[in-house]
Structures are given as structure tokens and as C-alpha cells.
Amino acid sequence: MLRNIGAGIAGIVVAGLLVWVIEMVGHSANPMPEGIDYNDREAMTAYIESLPVWALLSVVVAWIVGTFGGTVAACRIGTAPAYIFALLVGAFVLLGIGLNLAAFPHPTWMAVAGVIGTIAAAWLGMLLGRKAKETQ
């Protein structure tokens, strides 16, 4: 049981780290303007609207890759059924996406791609993580 709890935590941590690293790479290529206040909703909305599509797409890619990597990691570490880890990691990433989308307006395509991509990534991570575990 402790192994499965640790696997779930590890999956969430791996997902979070992957999202953070990929988003930081995207943000470094297109940094925020000096002096912008994260708490100023209007300023952040204007900033998001000014971003090129590739910058927004990099965030969606981060969500998807993070979910996939976290799910695979949890499935390979844990002994519980793989769908448990897919649901756990996927739910945490979807929660983060929801909070992000609620904090500032984003294009509709970004919300749709993020949610669908995250669900698909959790499913694929479950399948590949389970297969990798079964071959050991």
C-alpha cells in the first residue's frame, strides 16, 4: 500500500516537474514584460492575448507531456491497477489546468486541447506504463 501511495505522489511530482520545465523553456523564449503584476488580471489578460500561438501551444504541450510522464512513472513504480494512477495524475493536471484557465482568460482552443490532450495522455501513459511493468 505504501508503495502505491509513493507511486501516486511520484507520478504527481514527475508531472508537475515536466510541466514546469517545459513551460519555463517556452516562457524563456517569450518572457513577460518588465513590471507586470501577476495579480493584475487585466495586465495578464493583455499579455496572454499578445502571445503568439506557438507560446500558448507550448503550455498545452507541457500539460500533455507532464500527464503522460507522470502517469508512466506512477504505473511503473506502483503495483495497483494502472487506471488508478492514470486517474490520479490526470485529475491533478486537470485541476491545475482548470485553475490556470479560471485565473486568466485563455483561447477556447487552448482549454479544449488541454483537457482532451491531458485525458488522452493519461490513457496512453496508463497503457504504456502497464506494458512496461508487465515485461519486467
PDB file of C-alpha atoms in Angstrom, residues 28-109:
ATOM      1  CA  SER A  28      12.220  31.954 -21.638  1.00  0.00           C
ATOM      2  CA  ALA A  29      11.694  32.205 -25.398  1.00  0.00           C
ATOM      3  CA  ASN A  30       8.915  34.746 -24.854  1.00  0.00           C
ATOM      4  CA  PRO A  31       9.469  36.434 -21.449  1.00  0.00           C
ATOM      5  CA  MET A  32       6.881  38.512 -19.633  1.00  0.00           C
ATOM      6  CA  PRO A  33       7.320  42.288 -19.872  1.00  0.00           C
ATOM      7  CA  GLU A  34       9.124  44.012 -17.012  1.00  0.00           C
ATOM      8  CA  GLY A  35       6.944  45.199 -14.167  1.00  0.00           C
ATOM      9  CA  ILE A  36       3.842  43.175 -14.984  1.00  0.00           C
ATOM     10  CA  ASP A  37       1.894  42.242 -11.866  1.00  0.00           C
ATOM     11  CA  TYR A  38       0.663  38.635 -11.748  1.00  0.00           C
ATOM     12  CA  ASN A  39      -2.271  39.820  -9.618  1.00  0.00           C
ATOM     13  CA  ASP A  40      -3.399  42.379 -12.220  1.00  0.00           C
ATOM     14  CA  ARG A  41      -5.972  40.390 -14.190  1.00  0.00           C
ATOM     15  CA  GLU A  42      -6.256  42.977 -16.971  1.00  0.00           C
ATOM     16  CA  ALA A  43      -2.487  43.157 -17.479  1.00  0.00           C
ATOM     17  CA  MET A  44      -2.170  39.370 -17.518  1.00  0.00           C
ATOM     18  CA  THR A  45      -5.094  39.053 -19.935  1.00  0.00           C
ATOM     19  CA  ALA A  46      -3.477  41.574 -22.277  1.00  0.00           C
ATOM     20  CA  TYR A  47      -0.178  39.717 -22.025  1.00  0.00           C
ATOM     21  CA  ILE A  48      -1.780  36.346 -22.812  1.00  0.00           C
ATOM     22  CA  GLU A  49      -3.650  37.842 -25.768  1.00  0.00           C
ATOM     23  CA  SER A  50      -0.374  39.231 -27.135  1.00  0.00           C
ATOM     24  CA  LEU A  51       1.389  35.867 -27.115  1.00  0.00           C
ATOM     25  CA  PRO A  52       1.992  34.045 -30.388  1.00  0.00           C
ATOM     26  CA  VAL A  53       0.153  30.770 -30.914  1.00  0.00           C
ATOM     27  CA  TRP A  54       3.354  28.729 -30.505  1.00  0.00           C
ATOM     28  CA  ALA A  55       3.834  30.119 -26.981  1.00  0.00           C
ATOM     29  CA  LEU A  56       0.327  29.064 -25.969  1.00  0.00           C
ATOM     30  CA  LEU A  57       0.789  25.725 -27.696  1.00  0.00           C
ATOM     31  CA  SER A  58       3.950  25.115 -25.650  1.00  0.00           C
ATOM     32  CA  VAL A  59       1.848  25.348 -22.486  1.00  0.00           C
ATOM     33  CA  VAL A  60      -0.631  22.785 -23.821  1.00  0.00           C
ATOM     34  CA  VAL A  61       2.288  20.524 -24.789  1.00  0.00           C
ATOM     35  CA  ALA A  62       3.632  20.892 -21.234  1.00  0.00           C
ATOM     36  CA  TRP A  63       0.307  19.751 -19.776  1.00  0.00           C
ATOM     37  CA  ILE A  64       0.151  16.745 -22.094  1.00  0.00           C
ATOM     38  CA  VAL A  65       3.779  15.659 -21.693  1.00  0.00           C
ATOM     39  CA  GLY A  66       3.583  16.156 -17.930  1.00  0.00           C
ATOM     40  CA  THR A  67       0.481  13.999 -17.665  1.00  0.00           C
ATOM     41  CA  PHE A  68       1.978  11.280 -19.834  1.00  0.00           C
ATOM     42  CA  GLY A  69       5.308  11.217 -17.985  1.00  0.00           C
ATOM     43  CA  GLY A  70       3.723  11.311 -14.549  1.00  0.00           C
ATOM     44  CA  THR A  71       1.302   8.529 -15.387  1.00  0.00           C
ATOM     45  CA  VAL A  72       4.019   6.292 -16.824  1.00  0.00           C
ATOM     46  CA  ALA A  73       6.231   6.902 -13.784  1.00  0.00           C
ATOM     47  CA  ALA A  74       3.440   6.097 -11.338  1.00  0.00           C
ATOM     48  CA  CYS A  75       2.415   2.968 -13.251  1.00  0.00           C
ATOM     49  CA  ARG A  76       5.967   1.663 -13.359  1.00  0.00           C
ATOM     50  CA  ILE A  77       6.559   2.278  -9.651  1.00  0.00           C
ATOM     51  CA  GLY A  78       3.217   1.169  -8.238  1.00  0.00           C
ATOM     52  CA  THR A  79       1.538  -2.200  -8.076  1.00  0.00           C
ATOM     53  CA  ALA A  80      -2.094  -1.007  -8.145  1.00  0.00           C
ATOM     54  CA  PRO A  81      -4.069  -1.189 -11.376  1.00  0.00           C
ATOM     55  CA  ALA A  82      -2.682   1.308 -13.889  1.00  0.00           C
ATOM     56  CA  TYR A  83      -6.003   3.109 -14.271  1.00  0.00           C
ATOM     57  CA  ILE A  84      -5.749   4.271 -10.643  1.00  0.00           C
ATOM     58  CA  PHE A  85      -2.554   6.155 -11.427  1.00  0.00           C
ATOM     59  CA  ALA A  86      -3.925   7.493 -14.706  1.00  0.00           C
ATOM     60  CA  LEU A  87      -6.954   8.871 -12.881  1.00  0.00           C
ATOM     61  CA  LEU A  88      -4.836  10.328 -10.080  1.00  0.00           C
ATOM     62  CA  VAL A  89      -2.209  12.053 -12.208  1.00  0.00           C
ATOM     63  CA  GLY A  90      -4.740  13.109 -14.827  1.00  0.00           C
ATOM     64  CA  ALA A  91      -7.020  14.597 -12.177  1.00  0.00           C
ATOM     65  CA  PHE A  92      -4.218  16.636 -10.637  1.00  0.00           C
ATOM     66  CA  VAL A  93      -3.113  18.014 -14.001  1.00  0.00           C
ATOM     67  CA  LEU A  94      -6.723  18.765 -14.952  1.00  0.00           C
ATOM     68  CA  LEU A  95      -7.140  20.582 -11.643  1.00  0.00           C
ATOM     69  CA  GLY A  96      -4.087  22.683 -12.458  1.00  0.00           C
ATOM     70  CA  ILE A  97      -5.408  23.406 -15.932  1.00  0.00           C
ATOM     71  CA  GLY A  98      -8.758  24.425 -14.503  1.00  0.00           C
ATOM     72  CA  LEU A  99      -7.136  26.782 -12.005  1.00  0.00           C
ATOM     73  CA  ASN A 100      -4.951  28.263 -14.738  1.00  0.00           C
ATOM     74  CA  LEU A 101      -7.870  28.781 -17.093  1.00  0.00           C
ATOM     75  CA  ALA A 102     -10.009  30.262 -14.299  1.00  0.00           C
ATOM     76  CA  ALA A 103      -7.286  32.701 -13.250  1.00  0.00           C
ATOM     77  CA  PHE A 104      -6.920  34.315 -16.667  1.00  0.00           C
ATOM     78  CA  PRO A 105      -8.874  34.078 -19.915  1.00  0.00           C
ATOM     79  CA  HIS A 106      -7.267  31.796 -22.481  1.00  0.00           C
ATOM     80  CA  PRO A 107      -8.308  30.974 -26.035  1.00  0.00           C
ATOM     81  CA  THR A 108     -11.022  28.331 -26.212  1.00  0.00           C
ATOM     82  CA  TRP A 109      -8.858  26.068 -28.368  1.00  0.00           C
TER      83      TRP A 109
END
